[in-house]
Coordinates of C-alpha atoms in Angstrom, one line a residue:
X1 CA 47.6 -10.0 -15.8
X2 CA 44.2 -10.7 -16.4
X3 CA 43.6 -12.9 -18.6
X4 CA 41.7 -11.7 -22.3
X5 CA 39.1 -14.8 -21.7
X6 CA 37.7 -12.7 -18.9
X7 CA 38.6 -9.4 -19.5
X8 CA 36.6 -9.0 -22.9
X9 CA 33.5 -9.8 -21.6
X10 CA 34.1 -7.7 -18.3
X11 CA 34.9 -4.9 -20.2
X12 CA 31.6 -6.0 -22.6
X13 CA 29.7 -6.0 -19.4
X14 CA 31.1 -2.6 -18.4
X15 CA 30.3 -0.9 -21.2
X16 CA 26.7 -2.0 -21.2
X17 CA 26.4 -0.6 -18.1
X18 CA 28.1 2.7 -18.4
X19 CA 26.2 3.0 -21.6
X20 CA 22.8 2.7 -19.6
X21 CA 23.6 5.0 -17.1
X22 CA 24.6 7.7 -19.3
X23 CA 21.7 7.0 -22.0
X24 CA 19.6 9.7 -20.3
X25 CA 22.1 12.2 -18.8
X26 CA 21.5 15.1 -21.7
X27 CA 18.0 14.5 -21.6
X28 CA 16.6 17.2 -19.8
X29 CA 18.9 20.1 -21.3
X30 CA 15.9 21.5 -23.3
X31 CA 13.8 20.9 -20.4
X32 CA 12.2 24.4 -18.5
X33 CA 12.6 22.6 -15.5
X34 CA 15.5 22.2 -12.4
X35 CA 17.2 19.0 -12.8
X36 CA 18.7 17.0 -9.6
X37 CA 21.6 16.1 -11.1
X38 CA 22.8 12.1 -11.4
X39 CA 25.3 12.7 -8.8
X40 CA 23.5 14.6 -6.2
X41 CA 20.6 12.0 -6.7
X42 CA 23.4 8.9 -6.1
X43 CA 24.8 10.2 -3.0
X44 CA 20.9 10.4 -1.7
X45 CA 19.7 7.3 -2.9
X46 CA 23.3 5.3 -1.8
X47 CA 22.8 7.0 1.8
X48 CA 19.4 4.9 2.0
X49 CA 20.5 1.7 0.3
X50 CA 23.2 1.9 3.1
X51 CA 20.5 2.4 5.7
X52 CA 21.6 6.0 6.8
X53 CA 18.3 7.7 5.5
X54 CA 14.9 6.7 5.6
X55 CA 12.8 6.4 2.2
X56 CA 10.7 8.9 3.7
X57 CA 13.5 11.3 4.4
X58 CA 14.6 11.0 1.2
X59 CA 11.6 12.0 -0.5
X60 CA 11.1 14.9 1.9
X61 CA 14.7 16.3 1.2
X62 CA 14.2 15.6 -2.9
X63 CA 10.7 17.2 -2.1
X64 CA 12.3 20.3 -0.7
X65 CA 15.1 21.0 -3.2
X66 CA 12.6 23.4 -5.6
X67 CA 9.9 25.0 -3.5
X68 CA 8.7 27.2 -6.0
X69 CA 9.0 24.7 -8.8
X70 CA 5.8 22.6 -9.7
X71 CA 8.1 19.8 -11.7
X72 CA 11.7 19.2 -11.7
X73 CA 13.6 16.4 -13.5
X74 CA 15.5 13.7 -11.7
X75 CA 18.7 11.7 -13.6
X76 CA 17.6 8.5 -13.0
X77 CA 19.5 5.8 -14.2
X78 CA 17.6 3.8 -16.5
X79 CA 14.5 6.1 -17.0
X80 CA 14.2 10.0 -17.3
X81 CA 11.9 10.6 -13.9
X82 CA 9.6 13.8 -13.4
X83 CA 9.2 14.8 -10.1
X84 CA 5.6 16.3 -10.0
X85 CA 5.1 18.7 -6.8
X86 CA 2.1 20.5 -8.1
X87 CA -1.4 19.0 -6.8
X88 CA -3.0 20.7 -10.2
X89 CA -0.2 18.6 -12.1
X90 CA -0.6 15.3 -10.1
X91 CA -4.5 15.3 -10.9
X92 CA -4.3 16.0 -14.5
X93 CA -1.7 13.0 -14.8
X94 CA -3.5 10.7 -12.3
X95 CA -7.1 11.3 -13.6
X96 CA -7.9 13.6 -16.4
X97 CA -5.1 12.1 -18.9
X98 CA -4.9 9.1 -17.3
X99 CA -5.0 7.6 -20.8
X100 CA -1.2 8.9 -21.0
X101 CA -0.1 7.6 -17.7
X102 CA -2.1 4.0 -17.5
X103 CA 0.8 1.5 -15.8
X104 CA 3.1 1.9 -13.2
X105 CA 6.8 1.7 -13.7
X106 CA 7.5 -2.1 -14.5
X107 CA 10.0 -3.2 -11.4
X108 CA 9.8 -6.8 -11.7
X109 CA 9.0 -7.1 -15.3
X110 CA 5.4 -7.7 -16.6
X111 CA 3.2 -10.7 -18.0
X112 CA 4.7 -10.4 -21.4
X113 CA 8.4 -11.2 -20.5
X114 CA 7.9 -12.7 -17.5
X115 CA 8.5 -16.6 -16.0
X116 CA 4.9 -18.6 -15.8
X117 CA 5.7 -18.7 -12.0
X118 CA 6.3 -15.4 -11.4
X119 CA 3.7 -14.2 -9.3
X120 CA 4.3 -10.5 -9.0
X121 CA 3.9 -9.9 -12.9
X122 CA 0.7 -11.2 -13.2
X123 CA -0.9 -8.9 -10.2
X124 CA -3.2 -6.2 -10.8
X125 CA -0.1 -3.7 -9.1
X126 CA 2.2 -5.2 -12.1
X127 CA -0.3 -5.5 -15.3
X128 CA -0.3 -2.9 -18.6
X129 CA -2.6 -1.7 -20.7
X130 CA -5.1 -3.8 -21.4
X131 CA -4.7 -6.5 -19.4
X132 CA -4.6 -4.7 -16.3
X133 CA -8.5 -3.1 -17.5
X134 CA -9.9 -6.3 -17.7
X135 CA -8.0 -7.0 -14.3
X136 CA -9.2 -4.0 -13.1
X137 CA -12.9 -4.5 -14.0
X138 CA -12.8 -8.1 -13.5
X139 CA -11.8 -7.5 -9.8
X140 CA -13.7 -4.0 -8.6
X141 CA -16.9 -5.5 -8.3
X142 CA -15.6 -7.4 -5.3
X143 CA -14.5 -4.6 -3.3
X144 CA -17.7 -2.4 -3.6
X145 CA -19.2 -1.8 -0.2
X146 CA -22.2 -4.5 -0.8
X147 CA -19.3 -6.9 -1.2
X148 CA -17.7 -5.6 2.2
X149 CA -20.9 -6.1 4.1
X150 CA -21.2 -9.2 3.5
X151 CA -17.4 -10.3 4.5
X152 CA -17.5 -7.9 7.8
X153 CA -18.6 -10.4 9.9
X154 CA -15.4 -12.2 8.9
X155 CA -12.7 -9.8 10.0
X156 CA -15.2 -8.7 13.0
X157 CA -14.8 -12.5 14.5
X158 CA -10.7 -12.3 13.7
X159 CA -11.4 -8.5 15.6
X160 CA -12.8 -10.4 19.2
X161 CA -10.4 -13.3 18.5
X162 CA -7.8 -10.8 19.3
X163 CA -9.7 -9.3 22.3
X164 CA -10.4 -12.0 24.1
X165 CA -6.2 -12.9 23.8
X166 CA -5.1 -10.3 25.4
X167 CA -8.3 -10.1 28.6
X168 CA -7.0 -13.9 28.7
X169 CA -3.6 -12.7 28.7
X170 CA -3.9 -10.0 31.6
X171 CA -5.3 -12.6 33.6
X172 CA -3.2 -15.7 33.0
X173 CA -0.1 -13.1 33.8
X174 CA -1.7 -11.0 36.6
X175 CA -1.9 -7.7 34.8
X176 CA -1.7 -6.0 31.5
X177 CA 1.4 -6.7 29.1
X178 CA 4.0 -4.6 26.8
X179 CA 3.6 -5.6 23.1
X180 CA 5.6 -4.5 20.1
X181 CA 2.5 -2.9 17.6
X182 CA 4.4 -4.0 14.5
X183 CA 3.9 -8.0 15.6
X184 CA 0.5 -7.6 17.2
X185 CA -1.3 -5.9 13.9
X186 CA 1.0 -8.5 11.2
X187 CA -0.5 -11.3 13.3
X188 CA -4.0 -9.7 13.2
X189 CA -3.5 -8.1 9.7
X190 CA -2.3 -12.4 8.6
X191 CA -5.8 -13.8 10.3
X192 CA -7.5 -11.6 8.8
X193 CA -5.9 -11.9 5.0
X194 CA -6.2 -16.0 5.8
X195 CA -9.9 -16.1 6.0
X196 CA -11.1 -13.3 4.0
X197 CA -8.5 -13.7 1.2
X198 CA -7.6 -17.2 1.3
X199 CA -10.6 -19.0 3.2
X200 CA -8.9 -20.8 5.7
X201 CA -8.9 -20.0 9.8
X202 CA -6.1 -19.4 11.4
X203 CA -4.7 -17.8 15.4
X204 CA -1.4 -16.4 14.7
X205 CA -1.6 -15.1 18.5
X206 CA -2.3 -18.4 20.2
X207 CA -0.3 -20.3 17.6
X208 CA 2.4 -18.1 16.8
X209 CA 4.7 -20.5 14.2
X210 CA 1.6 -21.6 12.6
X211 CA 2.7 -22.1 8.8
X212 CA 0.6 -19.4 6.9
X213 CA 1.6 -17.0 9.0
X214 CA 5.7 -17.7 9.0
X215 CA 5.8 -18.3 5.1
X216 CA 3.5 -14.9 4.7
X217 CA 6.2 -13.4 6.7
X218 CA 8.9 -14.4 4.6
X219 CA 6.9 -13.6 1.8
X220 CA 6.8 -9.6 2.6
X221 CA 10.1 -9.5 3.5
X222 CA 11.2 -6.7 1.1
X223 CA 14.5 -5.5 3.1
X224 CA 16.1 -8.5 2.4
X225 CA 19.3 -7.7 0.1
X226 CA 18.3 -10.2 -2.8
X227 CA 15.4 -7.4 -3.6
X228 CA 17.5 -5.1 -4.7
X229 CA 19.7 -7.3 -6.9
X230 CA 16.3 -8.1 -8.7
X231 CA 15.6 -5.1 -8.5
X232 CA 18.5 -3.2 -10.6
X233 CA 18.2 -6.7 -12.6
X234 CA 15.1 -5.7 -14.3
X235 CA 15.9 -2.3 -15.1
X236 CA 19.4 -3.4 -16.5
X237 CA 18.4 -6.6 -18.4
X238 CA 14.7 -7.7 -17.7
X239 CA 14.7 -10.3 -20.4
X240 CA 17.2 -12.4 -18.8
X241 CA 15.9 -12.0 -15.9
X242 CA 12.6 -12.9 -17.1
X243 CA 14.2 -15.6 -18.6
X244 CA 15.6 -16.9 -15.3
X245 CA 12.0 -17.0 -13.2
X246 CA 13.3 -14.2 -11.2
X247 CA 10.2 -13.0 -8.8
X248 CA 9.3 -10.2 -6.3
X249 CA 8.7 -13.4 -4.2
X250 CA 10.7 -15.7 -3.0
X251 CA 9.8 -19.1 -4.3
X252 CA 8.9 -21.5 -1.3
X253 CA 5.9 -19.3 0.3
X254 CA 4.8 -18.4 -3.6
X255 CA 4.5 -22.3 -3.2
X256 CA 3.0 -22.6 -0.4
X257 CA 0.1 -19.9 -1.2
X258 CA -0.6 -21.1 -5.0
X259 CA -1.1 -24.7 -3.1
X260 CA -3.4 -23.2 -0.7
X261 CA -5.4 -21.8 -3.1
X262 CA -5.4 -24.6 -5.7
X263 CA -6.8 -27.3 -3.1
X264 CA -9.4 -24.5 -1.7
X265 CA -11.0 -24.1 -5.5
X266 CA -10.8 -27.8 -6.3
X267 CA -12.3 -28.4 -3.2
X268 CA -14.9 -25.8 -3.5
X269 CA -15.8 -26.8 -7.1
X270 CA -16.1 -30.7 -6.3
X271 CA -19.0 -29.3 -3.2
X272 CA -20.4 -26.4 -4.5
X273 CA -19.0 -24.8 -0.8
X274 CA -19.8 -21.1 -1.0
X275 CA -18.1 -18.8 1.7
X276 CA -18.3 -15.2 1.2
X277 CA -14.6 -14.6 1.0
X278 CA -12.3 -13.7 -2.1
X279 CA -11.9 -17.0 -2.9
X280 CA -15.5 -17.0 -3.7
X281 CA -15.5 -13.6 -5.7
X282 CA -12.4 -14.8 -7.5
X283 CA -14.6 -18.1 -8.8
X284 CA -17.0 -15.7 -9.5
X285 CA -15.1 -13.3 -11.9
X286 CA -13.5 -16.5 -13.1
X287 CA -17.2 -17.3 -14.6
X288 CA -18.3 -13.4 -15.2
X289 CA -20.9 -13.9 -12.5
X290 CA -19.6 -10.8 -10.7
X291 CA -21.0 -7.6 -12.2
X292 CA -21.3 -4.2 -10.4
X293 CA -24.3 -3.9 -8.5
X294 CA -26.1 -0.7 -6.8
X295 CA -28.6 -1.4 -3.9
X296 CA -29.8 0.5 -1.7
X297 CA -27.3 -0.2 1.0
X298 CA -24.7 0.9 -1.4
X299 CA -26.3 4.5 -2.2
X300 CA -27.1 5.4 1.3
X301 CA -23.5 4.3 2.6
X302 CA -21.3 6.8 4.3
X303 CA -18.0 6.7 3.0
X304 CA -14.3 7.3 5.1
X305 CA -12.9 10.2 3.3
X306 CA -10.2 8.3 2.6
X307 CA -11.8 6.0 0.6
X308 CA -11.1 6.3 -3.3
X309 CA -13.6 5.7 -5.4
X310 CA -13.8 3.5 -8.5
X311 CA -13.1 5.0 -12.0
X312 CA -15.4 3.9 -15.1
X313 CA -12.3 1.8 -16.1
X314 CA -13.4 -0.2 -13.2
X315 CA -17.5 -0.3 -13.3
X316 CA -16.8 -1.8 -17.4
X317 CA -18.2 -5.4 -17.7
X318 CA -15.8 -7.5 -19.4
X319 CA -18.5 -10.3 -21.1
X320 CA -17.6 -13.3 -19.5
X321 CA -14.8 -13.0 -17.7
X322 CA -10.8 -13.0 -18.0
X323 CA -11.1 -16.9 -17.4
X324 CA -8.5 -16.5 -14.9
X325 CA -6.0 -18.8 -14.4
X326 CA -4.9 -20.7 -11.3
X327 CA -1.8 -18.7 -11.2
X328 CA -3.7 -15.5 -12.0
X329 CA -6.0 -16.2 -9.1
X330 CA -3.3 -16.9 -6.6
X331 CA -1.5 -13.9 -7.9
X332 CA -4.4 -11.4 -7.1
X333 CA -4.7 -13.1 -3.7
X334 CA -1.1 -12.5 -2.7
X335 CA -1.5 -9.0 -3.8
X336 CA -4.6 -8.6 -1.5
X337 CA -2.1 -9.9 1.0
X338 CA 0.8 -8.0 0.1
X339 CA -1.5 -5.1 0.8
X340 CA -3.5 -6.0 3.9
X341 CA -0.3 -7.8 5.7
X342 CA 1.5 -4.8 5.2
X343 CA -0.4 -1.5 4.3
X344 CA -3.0 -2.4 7.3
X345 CA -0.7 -2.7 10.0
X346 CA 1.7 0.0 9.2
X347 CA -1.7 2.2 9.9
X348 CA -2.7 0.3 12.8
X349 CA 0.7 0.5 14.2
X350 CA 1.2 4.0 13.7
X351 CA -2.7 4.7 14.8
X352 CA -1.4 2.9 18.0
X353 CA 0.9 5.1 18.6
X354 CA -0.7 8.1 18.1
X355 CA -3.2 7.4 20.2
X356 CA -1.1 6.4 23.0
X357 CA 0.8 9.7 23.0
X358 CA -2.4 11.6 22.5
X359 CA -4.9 10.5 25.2
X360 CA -6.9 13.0 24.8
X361 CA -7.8 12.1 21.1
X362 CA -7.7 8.3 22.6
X363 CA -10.1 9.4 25.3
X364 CA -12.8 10.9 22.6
X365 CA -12.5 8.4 20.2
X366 CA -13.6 6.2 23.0
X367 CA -16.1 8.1 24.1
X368 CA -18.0 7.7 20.2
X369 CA -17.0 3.8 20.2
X370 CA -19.1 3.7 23.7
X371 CA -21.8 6.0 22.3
X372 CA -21.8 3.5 18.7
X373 CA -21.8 0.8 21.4
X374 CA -25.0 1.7 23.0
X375 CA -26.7 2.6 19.5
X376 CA -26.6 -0.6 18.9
X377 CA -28.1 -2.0 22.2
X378 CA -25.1 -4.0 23.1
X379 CA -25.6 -6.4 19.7
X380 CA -22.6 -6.9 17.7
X381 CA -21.1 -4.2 15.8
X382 CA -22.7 -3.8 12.0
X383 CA -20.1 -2.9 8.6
X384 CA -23.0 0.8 8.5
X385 CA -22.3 1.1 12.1
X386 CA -18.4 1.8 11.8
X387 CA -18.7 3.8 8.5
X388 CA -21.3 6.2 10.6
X389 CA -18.5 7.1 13.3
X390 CA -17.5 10.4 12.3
X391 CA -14.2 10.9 14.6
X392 CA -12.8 7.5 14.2
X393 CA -13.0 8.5 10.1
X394 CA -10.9 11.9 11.1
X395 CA -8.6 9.8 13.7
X396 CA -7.7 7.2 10.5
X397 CA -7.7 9.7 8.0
X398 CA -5.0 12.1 9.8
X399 CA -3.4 8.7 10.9
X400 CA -3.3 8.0 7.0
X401 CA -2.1 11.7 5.9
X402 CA 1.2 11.8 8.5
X403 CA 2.1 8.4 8.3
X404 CA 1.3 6.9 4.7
X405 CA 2.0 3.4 4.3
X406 CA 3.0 4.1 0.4
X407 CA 5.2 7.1 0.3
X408 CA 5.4 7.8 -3.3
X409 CA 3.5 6.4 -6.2
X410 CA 4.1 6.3 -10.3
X411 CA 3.0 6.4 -13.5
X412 CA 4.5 5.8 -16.8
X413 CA 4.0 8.1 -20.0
X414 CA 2.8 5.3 -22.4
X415 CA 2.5 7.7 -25.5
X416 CA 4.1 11.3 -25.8
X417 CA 3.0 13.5 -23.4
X418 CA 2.4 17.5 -23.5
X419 CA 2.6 19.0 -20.0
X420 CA 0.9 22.2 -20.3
X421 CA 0.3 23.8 -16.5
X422 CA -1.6 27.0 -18.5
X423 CA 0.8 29.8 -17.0
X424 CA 3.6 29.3 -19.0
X425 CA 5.3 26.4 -18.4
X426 CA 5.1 23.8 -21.3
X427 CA 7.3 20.7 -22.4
X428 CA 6.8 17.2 -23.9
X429 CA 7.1 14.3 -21.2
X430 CA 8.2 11.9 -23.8
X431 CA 6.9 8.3 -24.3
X432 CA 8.6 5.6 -21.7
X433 CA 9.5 8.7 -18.8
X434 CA 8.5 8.6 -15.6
X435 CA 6.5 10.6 -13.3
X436 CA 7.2 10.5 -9.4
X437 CA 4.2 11.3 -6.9
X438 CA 5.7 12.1 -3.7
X439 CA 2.9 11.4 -1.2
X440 CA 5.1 11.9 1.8
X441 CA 6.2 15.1 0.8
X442 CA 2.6 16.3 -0.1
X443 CA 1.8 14.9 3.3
X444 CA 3.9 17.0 5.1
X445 CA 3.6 20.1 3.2
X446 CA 3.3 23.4 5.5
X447 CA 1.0 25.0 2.5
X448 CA -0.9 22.7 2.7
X449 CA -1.4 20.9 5.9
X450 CA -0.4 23.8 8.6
X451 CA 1.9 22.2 11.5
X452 CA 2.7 19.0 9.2
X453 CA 4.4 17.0 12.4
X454 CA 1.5 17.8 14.7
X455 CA -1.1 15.0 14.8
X456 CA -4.5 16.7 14.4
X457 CA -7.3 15.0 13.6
X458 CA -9.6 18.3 13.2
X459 CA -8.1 18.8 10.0
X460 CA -11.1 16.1 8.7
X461 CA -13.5 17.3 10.8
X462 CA -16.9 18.2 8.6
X463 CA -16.3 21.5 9.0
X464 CA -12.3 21.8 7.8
X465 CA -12.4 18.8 5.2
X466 CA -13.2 20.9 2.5
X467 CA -10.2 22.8 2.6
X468 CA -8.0 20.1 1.6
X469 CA -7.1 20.1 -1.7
X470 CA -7.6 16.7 -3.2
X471 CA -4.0 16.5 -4.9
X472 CA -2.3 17.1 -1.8
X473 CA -4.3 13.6 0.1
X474 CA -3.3 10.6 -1.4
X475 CA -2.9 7.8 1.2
X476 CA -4.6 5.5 -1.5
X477 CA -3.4 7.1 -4.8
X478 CA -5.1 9.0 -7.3
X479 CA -7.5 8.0 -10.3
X480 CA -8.2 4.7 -12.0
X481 CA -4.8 3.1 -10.8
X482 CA -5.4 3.9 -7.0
X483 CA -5.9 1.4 -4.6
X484 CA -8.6 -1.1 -5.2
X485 CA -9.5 -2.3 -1.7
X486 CA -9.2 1.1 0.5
X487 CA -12.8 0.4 1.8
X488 CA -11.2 -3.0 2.9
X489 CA -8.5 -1.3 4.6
X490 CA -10.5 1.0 6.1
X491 CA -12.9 -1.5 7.2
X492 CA -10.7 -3.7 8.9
X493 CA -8.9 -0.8 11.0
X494 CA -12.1 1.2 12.4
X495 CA -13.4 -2.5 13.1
X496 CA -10.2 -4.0 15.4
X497 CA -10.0 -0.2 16.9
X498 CA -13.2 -0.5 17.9
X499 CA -13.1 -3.6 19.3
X500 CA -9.5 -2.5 21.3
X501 CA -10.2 0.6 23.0
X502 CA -14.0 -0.4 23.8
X503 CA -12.2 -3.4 26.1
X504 CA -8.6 -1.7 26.7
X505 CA -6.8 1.6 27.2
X506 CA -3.4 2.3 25.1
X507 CA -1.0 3.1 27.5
X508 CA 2.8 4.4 27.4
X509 CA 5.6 1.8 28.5
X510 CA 9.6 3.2 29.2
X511 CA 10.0 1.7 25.6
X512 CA 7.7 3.3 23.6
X513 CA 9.9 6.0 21.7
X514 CA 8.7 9.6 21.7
X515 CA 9.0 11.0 19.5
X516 CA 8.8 8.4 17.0
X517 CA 11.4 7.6 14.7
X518 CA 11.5 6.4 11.5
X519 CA 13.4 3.6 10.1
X520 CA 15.9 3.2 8.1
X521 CA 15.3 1.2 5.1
X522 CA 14.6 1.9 1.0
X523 CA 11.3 0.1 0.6
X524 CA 8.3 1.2 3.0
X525 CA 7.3 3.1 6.5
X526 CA 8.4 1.5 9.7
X527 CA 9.5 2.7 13.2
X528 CA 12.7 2.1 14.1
X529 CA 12.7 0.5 17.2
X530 CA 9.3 -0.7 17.1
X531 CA 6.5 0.7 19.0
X532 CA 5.2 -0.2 22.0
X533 CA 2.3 -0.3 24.1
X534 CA 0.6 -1.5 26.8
X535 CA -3.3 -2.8 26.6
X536 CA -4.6 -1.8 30.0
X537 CA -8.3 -3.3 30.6
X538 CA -10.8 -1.0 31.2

C-alpha cells in the first residue's frame, strides 16, 4: 500500500494537472468555429513527440482538417489556440491590430519571472510589451541595409574561405568529394555568426572541433529530450521553473558565449577597437549612438522580395538607449546566432538540393552569377551587386516558400480581441488565447501556390510576383514582430551561392535522396537522412 506521505501530494500533483488540462476544454462551445477536439489534437501531436510525424506534416494535416473554414479552434492544453487559415485574417492580426497581438506565446518564461542567467528570456524572440519596443527599436537600426553594407565584406571573406577548402580539397584527394549539406552550411553558417556576431575569426572546415563551433552546436540542439520537459514545465508551473534557472540553453555554451562577449567589450572599451560587426552596433545602442539613418544607398537599394520590412515600432528612437546589460547583450547575440546557425543553413541546405535535382534552374542561375561576374570586371563581388541579381532573388525566395525554416509562427491576444472577417463571422478572441500562423500549410496551399511540391522559381519572376497574395508568403513573418535580420539572411545566402556555383557544379551522389524527405522531429525543418552533394569544379 502506498503510503499517505506520498500519495497526498501525488494525488495533489494530479489534480493540478488534470485541472489544467481541462481548464479550457468548454471554451470554444459558443465559438462559430470547428474545434479539433483535445483528443484528436493528442494523438497528432504524441505521433510527433514520438518521432512518427514530422512538425511539418502535422501542421499540413491540422491545416487540412477545415478547407472552407478561415479559423478553427484547437484544445490546447494550457491555452485556447486559434488556428487562423485565412491570409485576410493573418494580416489584420499580424499588422493592422497588431496592438492586440504584440508578444509571442511565452515558452520559456519572460524577463519578469525569469532566472538572471537565463538567456532565452531576455531575447528580442522572448520580450513583452514594452520591453521588447525598446528592444525592437534599440536593435533595427543595425540591420538596415547601410548597416549590411558595411559588414558584407565580412561574410564575403568567410564565403572564399569556404571556396578555396573545397578547390584545396579536390586536389589534395584527386577529385571532387560527397558532403552532407546540413554540416557544410552549420560550419559556414558558425564562421559566419563568429565574426559578424561575435567578432572573433574562426575555420570550422579546416579546424572542425574548434571550441565556438562545438559548444554553438550543443547550444542549438533543440531535439534533445530535456527541451521538452522545459518545455511543458513553463506552461504547467513557470514560476518554479523560473525559480530554478531553467533555460532554452543549456548552461555550459550560455557560458561560454556570455565569456566571449564580455572579454570582446572590455577589450574593445579599454582600445577604443572599432570593427564593424554586432559587437560594435551592440556598444553603440548601448550608448544611443545608433539611430536610423536614410542615405542614398539605402533608397536606391533593391530589395529580395523576401525581405520584411521594418514597422514604425522599429524606426522609434528610444533617447539614449536601453543601457543594455552584459547579459542582455550576450542574449541578443545568441539570438542572432540561434537564427543564422540554424534558419541560414536549413535554406542553404535545402537551396542545395534543389538545385542539384533541378540543373536546369542550377545551370541559369549560373549563367546570371557569370554575367554579375563580368559586370563587375572580375573585382570582388559588392553587397548592391547581389541584391541586383534578379533570378538568384526568385531561386531563394521559392527555396524560402516550399521549404520554410519556421513553419508556424504566434501571437498572443494581450487584451480582448473582436475578430470580425466582415461576412458574417464574428467572435471575441479573449485576452491570453492564442493565434497559430501556419506558414507551412499556407506554403503549400494549391489556391494559392498552383503545384505546391513542384519547385518553380517563376512564380517570383517580375512578371508573376504580383499575384501572390502577401498573407499567404511568410518565410520571415508578418508585421512588427517579423524577423529582424531577413536582409542578413538573405545576404549571406545569395553571397556563399554565388561564390559556390561561380567555382563548382552541384552534382547528384547515390545518396542524395530523391525525393526528399522530411524529418521527423517536433521542433524545426530537416531532411531525414541528410542531403548530399557533390561540388564538382568547373
Amino acid at each position: 500500500m502506498i503510503d499517505l506521505v506520498y500519495l497526498v501530494p501525488l494525488l495533489a500533483v494530479l489534480y493540478y494537472v488534470y485541472r489544467v488540462v481541462t481548464k479550457y476544454s468548454n471554451y470554444f462551445n459558443d465559438k462559430p468555429i470547428p474545434v479539433l477536439k483535445g483528443k484528436e489534437l493528442f494523438m497528432s501531436s504524441y505521433r510527433m513527440m514520438t518521432k512518427k510525424m514530422s512538425f511539418n506534416d502535422w501542421i499540413i494535416g491540422n491545416y487540412k482538417k477545415y478547407p472552407t473554414a478561415k479559423v478553427f479552434g484547437v484544445q490546447d492544453m494550457t491555452r485556447p489556440t486559434f488556428f487562423i487559415r485565412d491570409p485576410e485574417l493573418i494580416k489584420r492580426i499580424g499588422v493592422k491590430d497588431f496592438e492586440y497581438f504584440l508578444n509571442h506565446r511565452p515558452s520559456f518564461g519572460n524577463i519578469e519571472n525569469s532566472h538572471p542567467k537565463a538567456l532565452f528570456s531576455k531575447t528580442l524572440v522572448a520580450l513583452e510589451d514594452q520591453k521588447w519596443r525598446d528592444m525592437r527599436a534599440t536593435l533595427s537600426p543595425a540591420f538596415t541595409g547601410s548597416k549590411m553594407r558595411q559588414m558584407f565584406d565580412l561574410v564575403g571573406e568567410c564565403c572564399e574561405n569556404m571556396v578555396k577548402f573545397y578547390r584545396d580539397e579536390v586536389r589534395s584527394k584527386g577529385g571532387p568529394q560527397e558532403h552532407e549539406m546540413k554540416d557544410v552550411f552549420t560550419r559556414f553558417a558558425n564562421d559566419v555568426i563568429a565574426t559578424c556576431a561575435f567578432g572573433i575569426k574562426v575555420d570550422s572546415l579546416s579546424n572542425t572541433e574548434n571550441d565556438f563551433y562545438l559548444n554553438g552546436k550543443k547550444m542549438m540542439d533543440f531535439q534533445r529530450p530535456s527541451v521538452a520537459f522545459k518545455v511543458l514545465g513553463f506552461q504547467f508551473v513557470p514560476k518554479l521553473m523560473a525559480w530554478l534557472g531553467a533555460d532554452l540553453f543549456e548552461s555550459k555554451p550560455r557560458d561560454y558565449f556570455t565569456e566571449i562577449i564580455r572579454e570582446t567589450v572590455r577589450t574593445r572599451d579599454a582600445h577604443g577597437i572599432v570593427r564593424p560587426d554586432m559587437v560594435h552596433l551592440l556598444m553603440q545602442a548601448r550608448k544611443g549612438a545608433l539611430k536610423h539613418q536614410t542615405d542614398k544607398h539605402e533608397e536606391e537599394e533593391v530589395k529580395g522580395f523576401a525581405t520584411v520590412e521594418e514597422s514604425e515600432v522599429g524606426r522609434v528612437q528610444v533617447g539614449k538607449g536601453m543601457q543594455l546589460s552584459e547579459m542582455e547583450m550576450v542574449a541578443q547575440c545568441v539570438i542572432f546566432f540561434l537564427a543564422g546557425f540554424e534558419t541560414v543553413s536549413t535554406c542553404l541546405m535545402f537551396m542545395a538540393y534543389e538545385l542539384t535535382i533541378n540543373r536546369d534552374v542550377q545551370e541559369k542561375l549560373y549563367e546570371e552569377i557569370r554575367q554579375t561576374k563580368e559586370s563587375l570586371g572580375g573585382g570582388p563581388l559588392t553587397y548592391d551587386a547581389v541584391q541586383k541579381m534578379q533570378y538568384m532573388d526568385m531561386v531563394v525566395s521559392e527555396t524560402l516558400r516550399l521549404w520554410p525554416p519556421a513553419p508556424a509562427t504566434d501571437r498572443m491576444c494581450v487584451r480582448d480581441y473582436v475578430l470580425d472577417d466582415g461576412e458574417g463571422l464574428r467572435f471575441t478572441m479573449d485576452k491570453g488565447t492564442l493565434a497559430f500562423i501556419p506558414i507551412f500549410g499556407l506554403h503549400h496551399d494549391p489556391q494559392y501556390f498552383p503545384n505546391p511540391d513542384k519547385f518553380d522559381p517563376e512564380r517570383f519572376s517580375p512578371a508573376n510576383r504580383d499575384k501572390i497574395h502577401p498573407g499567404t508568403y511568410l518565410p520571415f513573418g508578418i508585421g512588427p514582430r517579423n524577423c529582424i535580420g531577413s536582409r542578413f539572411a538573405l545576404m549571406e545566402v545569395k553571397a556563399l551561392i554565388y561564390h559556390m556555383l561561380m567555382e563548382f557544379t552541384f552534382e547528384k551522389t547515390p545518396n542524395t535522396q530523391v525525393p526528399l524527405q522530411l524529418a521527423k522531429q517536433m521542433v524545426g525543418i530537416n531532411s531525414e537522412k541528410g542531403v548530399f552533394v557533390q561540388f564538382r569544379p568547373r
